[in-house]
Short mmCIF file of C-alpha atoms and ligand atoms in Angstrom, two decimals:
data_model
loop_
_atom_site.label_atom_id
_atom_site.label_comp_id
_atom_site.label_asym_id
_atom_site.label_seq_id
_atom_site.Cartn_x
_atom_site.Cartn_y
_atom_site.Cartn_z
CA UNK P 1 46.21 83.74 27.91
CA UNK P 2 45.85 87.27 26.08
CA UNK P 3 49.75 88.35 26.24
CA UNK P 4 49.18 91.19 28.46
CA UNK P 5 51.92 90.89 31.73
CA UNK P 6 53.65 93.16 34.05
CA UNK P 7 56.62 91.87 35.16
CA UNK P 8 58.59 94.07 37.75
CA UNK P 9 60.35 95.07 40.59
CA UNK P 10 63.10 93.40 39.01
CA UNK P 11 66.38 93.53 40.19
CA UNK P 12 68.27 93.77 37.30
CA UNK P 13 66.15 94.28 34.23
CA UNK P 14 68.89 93.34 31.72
CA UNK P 15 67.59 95.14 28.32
CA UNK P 16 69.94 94.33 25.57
CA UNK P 17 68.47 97.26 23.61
CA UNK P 18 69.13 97.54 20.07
CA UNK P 19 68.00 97.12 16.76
CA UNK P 20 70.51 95.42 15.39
CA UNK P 21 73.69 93.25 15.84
CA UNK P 22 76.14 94.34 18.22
CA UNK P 23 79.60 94.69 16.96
CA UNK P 24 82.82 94.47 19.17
CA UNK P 25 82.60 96.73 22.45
CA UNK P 26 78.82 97.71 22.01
CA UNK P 27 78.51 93.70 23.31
CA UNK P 28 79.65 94.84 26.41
CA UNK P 29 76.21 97.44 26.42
CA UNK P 30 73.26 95.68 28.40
CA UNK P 31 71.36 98.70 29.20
CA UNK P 32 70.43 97.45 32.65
CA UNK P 33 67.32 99.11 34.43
CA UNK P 34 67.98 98.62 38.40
CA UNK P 35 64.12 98.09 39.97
CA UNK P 36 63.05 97.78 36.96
CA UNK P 37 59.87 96.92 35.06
CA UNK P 38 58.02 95.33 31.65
CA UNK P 39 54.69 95.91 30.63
CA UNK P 40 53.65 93.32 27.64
CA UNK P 41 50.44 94.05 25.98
CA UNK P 42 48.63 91.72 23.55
CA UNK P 43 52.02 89.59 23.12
CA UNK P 44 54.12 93.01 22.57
CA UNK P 45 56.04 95.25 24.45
CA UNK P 46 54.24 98.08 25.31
CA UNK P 47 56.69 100.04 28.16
CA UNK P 48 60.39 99.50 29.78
CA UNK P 49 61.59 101.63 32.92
CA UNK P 50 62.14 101.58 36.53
CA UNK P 51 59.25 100.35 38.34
CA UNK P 52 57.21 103.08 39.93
CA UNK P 53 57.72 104.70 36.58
CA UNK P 54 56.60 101.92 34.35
CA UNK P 55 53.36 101.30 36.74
CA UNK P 56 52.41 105.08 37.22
CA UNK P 57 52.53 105.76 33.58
CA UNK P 58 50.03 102.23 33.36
CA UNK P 59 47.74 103.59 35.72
CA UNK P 60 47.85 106.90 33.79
CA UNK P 61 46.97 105.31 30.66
CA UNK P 62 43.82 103.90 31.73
CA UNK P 63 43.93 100.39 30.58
CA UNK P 64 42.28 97.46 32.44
CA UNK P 65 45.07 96.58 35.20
CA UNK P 66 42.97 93.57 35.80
CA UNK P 67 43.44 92.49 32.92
CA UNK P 68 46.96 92.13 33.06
CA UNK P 69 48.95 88.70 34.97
CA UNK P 70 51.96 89.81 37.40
CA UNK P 71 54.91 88.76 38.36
CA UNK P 72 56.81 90.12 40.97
CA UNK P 73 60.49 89.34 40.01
CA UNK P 74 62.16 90.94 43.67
CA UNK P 75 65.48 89.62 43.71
CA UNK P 76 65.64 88.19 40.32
CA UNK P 77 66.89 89.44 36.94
CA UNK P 78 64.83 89.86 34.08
CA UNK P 79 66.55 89.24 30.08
CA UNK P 80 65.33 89.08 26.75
CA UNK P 81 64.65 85.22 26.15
CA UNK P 82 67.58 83.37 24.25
CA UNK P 83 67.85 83.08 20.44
CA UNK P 84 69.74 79.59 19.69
CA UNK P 85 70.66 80.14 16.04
CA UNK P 86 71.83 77.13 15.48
CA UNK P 87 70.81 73.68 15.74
CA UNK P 88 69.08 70.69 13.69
CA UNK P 89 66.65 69.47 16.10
CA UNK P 90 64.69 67.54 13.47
CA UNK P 91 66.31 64.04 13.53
CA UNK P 92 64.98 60.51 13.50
CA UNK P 93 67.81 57.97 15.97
CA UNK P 94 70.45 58.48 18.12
CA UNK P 95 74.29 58.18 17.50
CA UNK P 96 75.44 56.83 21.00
CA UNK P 97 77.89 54.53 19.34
CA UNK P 98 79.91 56.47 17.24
CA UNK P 99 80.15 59.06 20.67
CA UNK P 100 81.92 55.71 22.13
CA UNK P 101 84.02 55.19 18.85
CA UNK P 102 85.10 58.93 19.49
CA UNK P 103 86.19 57.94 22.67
CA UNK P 104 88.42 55.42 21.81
CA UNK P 105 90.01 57.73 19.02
CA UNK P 106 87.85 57.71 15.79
CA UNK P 107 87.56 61.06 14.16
CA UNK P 108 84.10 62.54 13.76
CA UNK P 109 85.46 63.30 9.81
CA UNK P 110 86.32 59.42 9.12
CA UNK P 111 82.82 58.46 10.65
CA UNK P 112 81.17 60.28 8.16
CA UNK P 113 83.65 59.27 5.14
CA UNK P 114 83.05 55.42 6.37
CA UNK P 115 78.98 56.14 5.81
CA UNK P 116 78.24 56.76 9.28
CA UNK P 117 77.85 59.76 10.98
CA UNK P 118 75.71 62.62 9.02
CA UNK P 119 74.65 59.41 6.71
CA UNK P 120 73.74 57.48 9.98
CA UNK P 121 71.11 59.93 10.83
CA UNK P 122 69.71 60.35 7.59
CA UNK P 123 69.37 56.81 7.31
CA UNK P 124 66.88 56.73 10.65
CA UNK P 125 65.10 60.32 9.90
CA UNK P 126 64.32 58.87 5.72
CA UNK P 127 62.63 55.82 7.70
CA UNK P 128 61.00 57.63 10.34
CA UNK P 129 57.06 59.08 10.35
CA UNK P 130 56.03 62.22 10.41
CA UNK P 131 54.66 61.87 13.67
CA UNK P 132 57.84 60.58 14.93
CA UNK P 133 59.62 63.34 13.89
CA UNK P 134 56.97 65.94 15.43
CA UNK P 135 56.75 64.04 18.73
CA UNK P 136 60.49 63.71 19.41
CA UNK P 137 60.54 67.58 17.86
CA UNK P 138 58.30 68.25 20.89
CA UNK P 139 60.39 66.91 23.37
CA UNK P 140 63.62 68.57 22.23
CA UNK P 141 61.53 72.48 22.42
CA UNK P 142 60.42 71.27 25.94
CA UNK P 143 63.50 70.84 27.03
CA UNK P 144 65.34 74.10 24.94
CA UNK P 145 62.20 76.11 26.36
CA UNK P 146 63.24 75.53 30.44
CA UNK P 147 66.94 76.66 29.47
CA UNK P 148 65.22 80.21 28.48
CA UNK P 149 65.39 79.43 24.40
CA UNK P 150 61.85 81.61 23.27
CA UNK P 151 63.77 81.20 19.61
CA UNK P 152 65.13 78.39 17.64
CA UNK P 153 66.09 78.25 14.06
CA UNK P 154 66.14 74.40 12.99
CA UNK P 155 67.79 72.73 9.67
CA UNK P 156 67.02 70.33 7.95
CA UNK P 157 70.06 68.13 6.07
CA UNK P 158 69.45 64.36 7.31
CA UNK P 159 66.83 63.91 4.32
CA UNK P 160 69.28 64.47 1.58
CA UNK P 161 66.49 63.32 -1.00
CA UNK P 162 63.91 65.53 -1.64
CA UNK P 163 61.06 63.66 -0.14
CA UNK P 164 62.97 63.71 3.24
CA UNK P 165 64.49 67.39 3.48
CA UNK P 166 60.51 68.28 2.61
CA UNK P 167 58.88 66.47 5.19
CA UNK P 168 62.03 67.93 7.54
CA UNK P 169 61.25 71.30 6.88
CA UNK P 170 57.14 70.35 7.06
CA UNK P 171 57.61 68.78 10.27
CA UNK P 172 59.17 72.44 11.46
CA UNK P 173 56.40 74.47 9.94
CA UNK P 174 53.94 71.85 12.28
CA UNK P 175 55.96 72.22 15.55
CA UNK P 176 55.85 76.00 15.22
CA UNK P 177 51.99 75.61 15.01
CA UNK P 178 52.36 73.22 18.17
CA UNK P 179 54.53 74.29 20.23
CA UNK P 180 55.06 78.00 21.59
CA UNK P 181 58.51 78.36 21.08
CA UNK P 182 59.32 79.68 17.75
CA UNK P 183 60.68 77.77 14.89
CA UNK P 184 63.04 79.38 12.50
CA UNK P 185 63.82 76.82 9.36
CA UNK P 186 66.58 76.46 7.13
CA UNK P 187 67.31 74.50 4.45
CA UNK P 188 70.34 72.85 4.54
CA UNK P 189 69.66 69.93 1.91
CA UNK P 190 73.97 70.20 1.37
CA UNK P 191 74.47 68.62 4.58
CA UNK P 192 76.59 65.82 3.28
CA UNK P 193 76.11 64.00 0.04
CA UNK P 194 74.15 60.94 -0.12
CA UNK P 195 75.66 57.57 -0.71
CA UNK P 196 73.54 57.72 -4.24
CA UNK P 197 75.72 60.60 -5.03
CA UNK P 198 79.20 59.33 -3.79
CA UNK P 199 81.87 61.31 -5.42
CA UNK P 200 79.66 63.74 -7.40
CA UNK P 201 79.01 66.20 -5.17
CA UNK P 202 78.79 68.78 -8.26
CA UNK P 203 75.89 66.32 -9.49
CA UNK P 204 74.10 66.10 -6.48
CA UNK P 205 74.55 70.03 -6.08
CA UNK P 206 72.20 70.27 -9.00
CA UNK P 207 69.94 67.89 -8.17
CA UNK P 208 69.64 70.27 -4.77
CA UNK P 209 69.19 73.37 -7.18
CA UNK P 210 66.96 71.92 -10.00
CA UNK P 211 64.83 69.18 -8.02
CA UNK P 212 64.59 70.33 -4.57
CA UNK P 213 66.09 74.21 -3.60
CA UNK P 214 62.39 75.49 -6.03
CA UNK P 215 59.44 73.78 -3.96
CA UNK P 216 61.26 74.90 -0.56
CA UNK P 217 61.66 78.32 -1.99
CA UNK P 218 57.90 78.35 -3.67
CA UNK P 219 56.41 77.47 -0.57
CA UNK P 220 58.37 79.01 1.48
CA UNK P 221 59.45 76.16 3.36
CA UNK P 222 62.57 78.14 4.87
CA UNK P 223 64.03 81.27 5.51
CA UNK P 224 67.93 80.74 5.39
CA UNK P 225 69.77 78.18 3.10
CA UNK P 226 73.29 76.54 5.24
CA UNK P 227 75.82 74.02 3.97
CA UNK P 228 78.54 72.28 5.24
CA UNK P 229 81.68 73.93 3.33
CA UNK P 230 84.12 71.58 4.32
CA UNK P 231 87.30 69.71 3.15
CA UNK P 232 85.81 66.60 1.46
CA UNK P 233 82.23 67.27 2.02
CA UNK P 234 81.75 70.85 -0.32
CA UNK P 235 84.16 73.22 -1.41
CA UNK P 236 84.13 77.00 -1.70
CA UNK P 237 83.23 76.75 -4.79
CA UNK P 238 79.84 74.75 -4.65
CA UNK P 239 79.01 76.63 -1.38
CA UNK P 240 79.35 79.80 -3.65
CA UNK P 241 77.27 78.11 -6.04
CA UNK P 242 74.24 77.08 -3.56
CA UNK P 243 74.30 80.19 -1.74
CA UNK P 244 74.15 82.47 -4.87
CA UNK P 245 71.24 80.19 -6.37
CA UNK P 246 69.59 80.19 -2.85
CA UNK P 247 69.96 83.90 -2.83
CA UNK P 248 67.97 84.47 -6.17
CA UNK P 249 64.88 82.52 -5.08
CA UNK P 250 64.73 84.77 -1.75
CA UNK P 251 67.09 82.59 0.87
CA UNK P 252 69.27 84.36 3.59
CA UNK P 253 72.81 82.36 3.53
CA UNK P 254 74.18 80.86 6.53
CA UNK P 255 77.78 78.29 6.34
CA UNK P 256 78.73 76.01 8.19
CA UNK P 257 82.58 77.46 7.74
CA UNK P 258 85.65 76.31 8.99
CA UNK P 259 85.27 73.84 11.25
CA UNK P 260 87.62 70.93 10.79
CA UNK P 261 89.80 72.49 8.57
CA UNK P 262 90.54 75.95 7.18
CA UNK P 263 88.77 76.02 3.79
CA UNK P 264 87.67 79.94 3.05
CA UNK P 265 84.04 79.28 4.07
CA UNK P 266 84.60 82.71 6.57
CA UNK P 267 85.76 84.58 3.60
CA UNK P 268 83.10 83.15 1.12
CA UNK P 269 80.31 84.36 3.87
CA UNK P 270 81.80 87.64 3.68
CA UNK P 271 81.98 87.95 -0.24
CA UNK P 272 78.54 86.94 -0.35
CA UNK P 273 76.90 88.88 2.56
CA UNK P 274 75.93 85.73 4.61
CA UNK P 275 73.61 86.51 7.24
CA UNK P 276 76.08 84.06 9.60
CA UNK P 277 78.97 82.18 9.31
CA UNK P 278 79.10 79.55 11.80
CA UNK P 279 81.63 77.40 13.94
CA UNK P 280 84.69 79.51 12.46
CA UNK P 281 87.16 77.19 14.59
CA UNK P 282 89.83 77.09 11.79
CA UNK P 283 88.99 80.36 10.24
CA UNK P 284 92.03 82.84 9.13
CA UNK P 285 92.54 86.23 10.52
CA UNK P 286 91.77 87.40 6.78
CA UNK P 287 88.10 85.50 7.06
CA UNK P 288 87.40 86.99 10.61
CA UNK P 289 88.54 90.75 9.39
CA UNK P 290 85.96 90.35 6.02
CA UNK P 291 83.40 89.03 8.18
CA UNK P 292 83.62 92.06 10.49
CA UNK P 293 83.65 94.07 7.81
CA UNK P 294 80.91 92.98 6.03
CA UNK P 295 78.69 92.98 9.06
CA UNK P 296 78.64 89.03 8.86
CA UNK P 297 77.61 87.46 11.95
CA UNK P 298 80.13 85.19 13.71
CA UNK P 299 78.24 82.58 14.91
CA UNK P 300 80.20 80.64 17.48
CA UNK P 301 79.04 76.57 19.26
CA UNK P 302 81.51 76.44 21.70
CA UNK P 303 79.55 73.09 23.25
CA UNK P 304 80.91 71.06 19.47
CA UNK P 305 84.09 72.30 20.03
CA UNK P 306 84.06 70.29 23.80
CA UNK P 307 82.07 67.49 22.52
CA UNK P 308 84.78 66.80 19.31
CA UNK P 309 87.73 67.69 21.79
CA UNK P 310 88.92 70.79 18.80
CA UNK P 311 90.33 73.89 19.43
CA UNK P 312 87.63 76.87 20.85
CA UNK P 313 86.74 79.65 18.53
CA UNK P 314 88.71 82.62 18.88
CA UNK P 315 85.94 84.78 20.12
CA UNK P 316 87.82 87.06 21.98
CA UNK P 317 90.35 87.83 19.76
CA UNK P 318 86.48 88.50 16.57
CA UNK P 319 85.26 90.70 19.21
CA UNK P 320 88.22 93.04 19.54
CA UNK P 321 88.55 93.21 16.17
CA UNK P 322 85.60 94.54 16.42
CA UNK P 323 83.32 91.59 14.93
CA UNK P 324 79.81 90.53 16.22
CA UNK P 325 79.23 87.14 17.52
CA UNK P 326 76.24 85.07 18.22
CA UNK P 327 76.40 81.68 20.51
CA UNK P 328 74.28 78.66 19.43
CA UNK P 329 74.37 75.41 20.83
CA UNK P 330 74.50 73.14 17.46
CA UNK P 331 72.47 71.07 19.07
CA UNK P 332 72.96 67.47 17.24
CA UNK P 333 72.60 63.80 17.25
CA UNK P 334 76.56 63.12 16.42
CA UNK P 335 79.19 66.40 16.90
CA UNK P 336 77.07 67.73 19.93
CA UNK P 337 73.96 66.41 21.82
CA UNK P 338 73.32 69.00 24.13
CA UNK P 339 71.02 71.60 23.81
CA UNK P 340 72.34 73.26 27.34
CA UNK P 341 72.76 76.98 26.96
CA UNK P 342 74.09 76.89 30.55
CA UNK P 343 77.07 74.91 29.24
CA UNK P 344 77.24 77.01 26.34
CA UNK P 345 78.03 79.80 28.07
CA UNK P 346 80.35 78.59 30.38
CA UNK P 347 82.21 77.21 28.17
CA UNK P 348 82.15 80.74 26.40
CA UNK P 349 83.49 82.22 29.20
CA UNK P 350 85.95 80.13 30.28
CA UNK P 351 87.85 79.11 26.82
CA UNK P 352 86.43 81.96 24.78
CA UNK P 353 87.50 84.67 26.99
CA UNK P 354 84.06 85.95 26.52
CA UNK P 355 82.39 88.31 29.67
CA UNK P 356 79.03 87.58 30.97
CA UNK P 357 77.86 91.17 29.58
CA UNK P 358 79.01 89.40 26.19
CA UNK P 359 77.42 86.42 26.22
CA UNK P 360 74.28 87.53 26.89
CA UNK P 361 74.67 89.69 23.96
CA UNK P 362 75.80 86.67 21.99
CA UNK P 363 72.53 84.67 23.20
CA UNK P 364 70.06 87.38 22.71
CA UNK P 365 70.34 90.66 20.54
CA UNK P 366 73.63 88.83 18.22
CA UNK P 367 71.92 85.79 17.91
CA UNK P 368 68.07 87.31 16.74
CA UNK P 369 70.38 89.05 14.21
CA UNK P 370 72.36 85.81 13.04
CA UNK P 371 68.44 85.13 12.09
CA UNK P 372 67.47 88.11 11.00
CA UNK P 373 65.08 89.02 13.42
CA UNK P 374 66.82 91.76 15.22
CA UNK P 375 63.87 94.12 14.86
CA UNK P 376 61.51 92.04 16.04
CA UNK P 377 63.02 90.38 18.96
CA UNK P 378 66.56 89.60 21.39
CA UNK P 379 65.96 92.68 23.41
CA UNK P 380 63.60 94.23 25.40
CA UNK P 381 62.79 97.28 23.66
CA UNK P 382 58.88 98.53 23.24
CA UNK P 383 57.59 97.40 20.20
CA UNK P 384 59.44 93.82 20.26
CA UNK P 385 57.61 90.48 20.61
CA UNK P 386 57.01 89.62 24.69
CA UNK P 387 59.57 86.97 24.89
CA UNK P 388 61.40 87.47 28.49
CA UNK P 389 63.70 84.86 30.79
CA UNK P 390 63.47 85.61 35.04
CA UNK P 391 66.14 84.46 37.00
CA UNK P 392 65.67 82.57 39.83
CA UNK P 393 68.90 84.53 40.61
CA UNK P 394 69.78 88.52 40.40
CA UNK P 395 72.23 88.84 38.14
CA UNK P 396 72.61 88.14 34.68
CA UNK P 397 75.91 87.10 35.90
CA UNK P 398 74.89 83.50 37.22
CA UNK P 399 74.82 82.72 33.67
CA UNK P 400 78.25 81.23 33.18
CA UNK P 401 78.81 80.77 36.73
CA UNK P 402 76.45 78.23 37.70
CA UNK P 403 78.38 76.01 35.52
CA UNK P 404 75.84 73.69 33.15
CA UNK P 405 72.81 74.47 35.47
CA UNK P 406 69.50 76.57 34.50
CA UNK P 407 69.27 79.79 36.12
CA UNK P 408 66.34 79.97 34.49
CA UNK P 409 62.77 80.26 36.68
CA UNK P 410 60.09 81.49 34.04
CA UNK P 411 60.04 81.74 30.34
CA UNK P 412 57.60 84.10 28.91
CA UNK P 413 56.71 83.53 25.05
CA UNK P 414 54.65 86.66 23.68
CA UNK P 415 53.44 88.09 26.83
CA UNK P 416 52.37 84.14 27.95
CA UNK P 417 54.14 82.69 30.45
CA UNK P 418 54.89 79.06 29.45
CA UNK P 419 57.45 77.49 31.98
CA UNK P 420 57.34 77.74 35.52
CA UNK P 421 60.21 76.29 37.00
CA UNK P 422 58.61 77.09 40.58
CA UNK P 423 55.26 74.93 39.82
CA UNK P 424 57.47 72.67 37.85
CA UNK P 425 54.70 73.37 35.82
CA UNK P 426 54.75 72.67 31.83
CA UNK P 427 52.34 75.39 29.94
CA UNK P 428 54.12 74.62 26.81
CA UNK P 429 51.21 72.82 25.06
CA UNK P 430 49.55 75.73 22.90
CA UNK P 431 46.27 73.32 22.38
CA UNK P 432 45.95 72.71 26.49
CA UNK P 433 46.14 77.09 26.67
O1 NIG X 18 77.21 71.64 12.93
N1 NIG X 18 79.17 69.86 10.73
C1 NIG X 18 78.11 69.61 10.23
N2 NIG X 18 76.93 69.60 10.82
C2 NIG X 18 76.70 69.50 12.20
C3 NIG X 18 76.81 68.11 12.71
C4 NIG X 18 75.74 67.26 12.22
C5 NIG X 18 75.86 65.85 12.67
O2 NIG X 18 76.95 65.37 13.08
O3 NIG X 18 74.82 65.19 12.59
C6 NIG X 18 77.55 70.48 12.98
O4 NIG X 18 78.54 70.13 13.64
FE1 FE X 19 75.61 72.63 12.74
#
């Protein structure tokens, strides 16, 4: 496993070139290569083209062919692997009830205000081991790997003390060094507030800023601080607060804006420069417009929206006004347990209004920006990290279409390939490599 692979003679190599986010009809840009080709050297992308370009300039360049795994990918299309920028894999229990309580009318909001909920989870993740955590972590990137994900940012926020949002964020830093698929943490120790802290939420704000935002930020536990800016969980004015603190000791911003009610968290994000504002379902015309303008990415879960029975995002309507949007699956134990970026984008497409070209914007390029890593990944561009989806199909466009199913046949992590579909083989064990 040395990183150097040739993919080609694919039938649709679906770039997604670019640097940065894509904003409003740029999404619509794939920079397809028909017949086209990938050479990955040492984990990076060395060269992009149409095949007998790609392999003539490789024999020109005198490196070791041998040396170098292939896959022919006739008939199959080739895509940068998917960024999910959202989720908080990192969870001790299940929440199967309250789904059933849902069902028969509760609201996911009174859950929560009755202890349950956010506080049910935090409950079972402050009581579970470390190895717990990790092994059930492994399991959940298995599974996010063989639906294409090479990229995962992860929060923590069911510790709520600062022993537990530690050993959260700790038990990410381990599964990065475990498991190929990468690991992108954020602290989001304003998840809820802890029944020690009922009704002070500006008191257990500080205790997040004095006792436990410094040893995340000293050791650089995380790279993005989130919180839940809601109507009776934190207001705009302690998600200001957080975020500006969070800021000064070197932590992007994400919120969690907008999503039961309309609050201002899309507006805050764009008064503050937030990396990404995410869910947005309740968010005015006035938040989308700042967000646009301050290149704030929209970050958009359309699989919560389903699983809580709300109203969709208004993606459409953010990307011709010109906004960029990212899709995430928000994979959860309560609002949404599903880390299916097939359903994701269906769902995208068929109450977003969003096009396939679009959505594969949204799950690459958009969402390696809503991390901040649109330099160094989301597209295939030479110089990028060597992360790359094949199809077992040839187009891009069986995406949405095959409605909740994998299209997906290999995932390639840094020039490794580390699912198979086709051997139904599992490389994802770094150790076993
Ligand atoms: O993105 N809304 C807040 N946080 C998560 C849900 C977390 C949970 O229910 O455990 C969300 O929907
Ligand atoms: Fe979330």
């Amino acid at each position: 496993m040395n990183g150097n692979l040739i993919i080609k003679n694919a039938s649709e190599l679906v770039t997604c070139s670019g640097f940065a986010a894509k904003k409003g009809k740029e999404m619509s840009e794939l920079g397809i290569i028909a017949d086209g080709a990938v050479v990955i050297e040492q984990g990076k992308i060395w060269r992009v083209g149409v095949t007998e370009a790609v392999m003539s300039e490789l024999r020109a360049s005198g490196k070791d062919i041998s040396g170098f795994t292939t896959i022919d990918a006739s008939g199959k299309a080739v895509l940068p692997g998917f960024v999910d920028s959202h989720t908080h894999l990192v969870f001790g229990g299940f929440r199967a009830e309250e789904f059933a309580w849902r069902l028969k009318g509760d609201s996911y909001m009174d859950i929560l205000q009755r202890g349950g909920g956010i506080l049910s989870s935090v409950r079972a993740t402050r009581s579970a081991s470390r190895a717990e955590l990790v092994e059930a972590g492994i399991e959940r990137l298995d599974s996010m790997l063989a639906f294409g994900v090479t990229t995962v940012e992860g929060k923590s926020g069911y510790g709520l003390d600062r022993e537990t949002e530690i050993k959260q964020l700790e038990v990410m830093a381990e599964l990065n060094k475990l498991h190929p698929l990468e690991v992108v943490p954020t602290f989001m120790g304003a998840h809820a507030t802890p029944s020690e802290y009922k009704g002070r939420e500006d008191a257990y704000i500080d205790f997040v800023l004095k006792r436990v935002l410094p040893e995340v930020a000293s050791r650089r536990l995380a790279e993005f601080c989130d919180i839940f800016c809601e109507k009776n969980v934190f207001s705009v004015e302690q998600s200001r607060r957080l975020l500006t603190k969070a800021a000064e000791s070197g932590l992007k911003s994400k919120i969690h804006a907008d999503e039961i009610v309309h609050l201002g968290g899309a507006e805050l994000s764009a008064e503050i420069g937030a990396v990404s504002a995410d869910h947005l379902l309740h968010a005015s015309d006035e938040g989308l417009s700042a967000m646009a303008e301050a290149n704030v990415v929209a970050t958009l879960l359309p699989v919560t929206a389903f699983s809580l029975r709300e109203p969709y995002a208004r993606g459409r309507q953010m990307i011709d006004a010109g906004g960029a949007v990212a899709l995430a699956t928000d994979f959860n134990p309560g609002s949404c347990f599903s880390e299916s970026i097939p359903l994701v984008a269906a769902l995208a497409a068929l109450y977003m209004n969003l096009t396939p070209e679009e959505i594969v914007t949204a799950l690459t390029i958009n969402g390696a920006a809503a991390l901040g890593r649109a330099q160094t990944m989301g597209s295939i561009d030479p110089g990028k990290q060597g992360d790359v989806v094949v199809l077992e199909n040839p187009s891009f466009r069986f995406i949405p279409y095959h409605i909740a199913v994998s299209t997906v046949e290999k995932v390639i992590k840094r020039g490794t390939l580390v699912f198979d579909k086709l051997n139904r083989r599992d490389c994802s064990n770094k150790n076993s490599s």
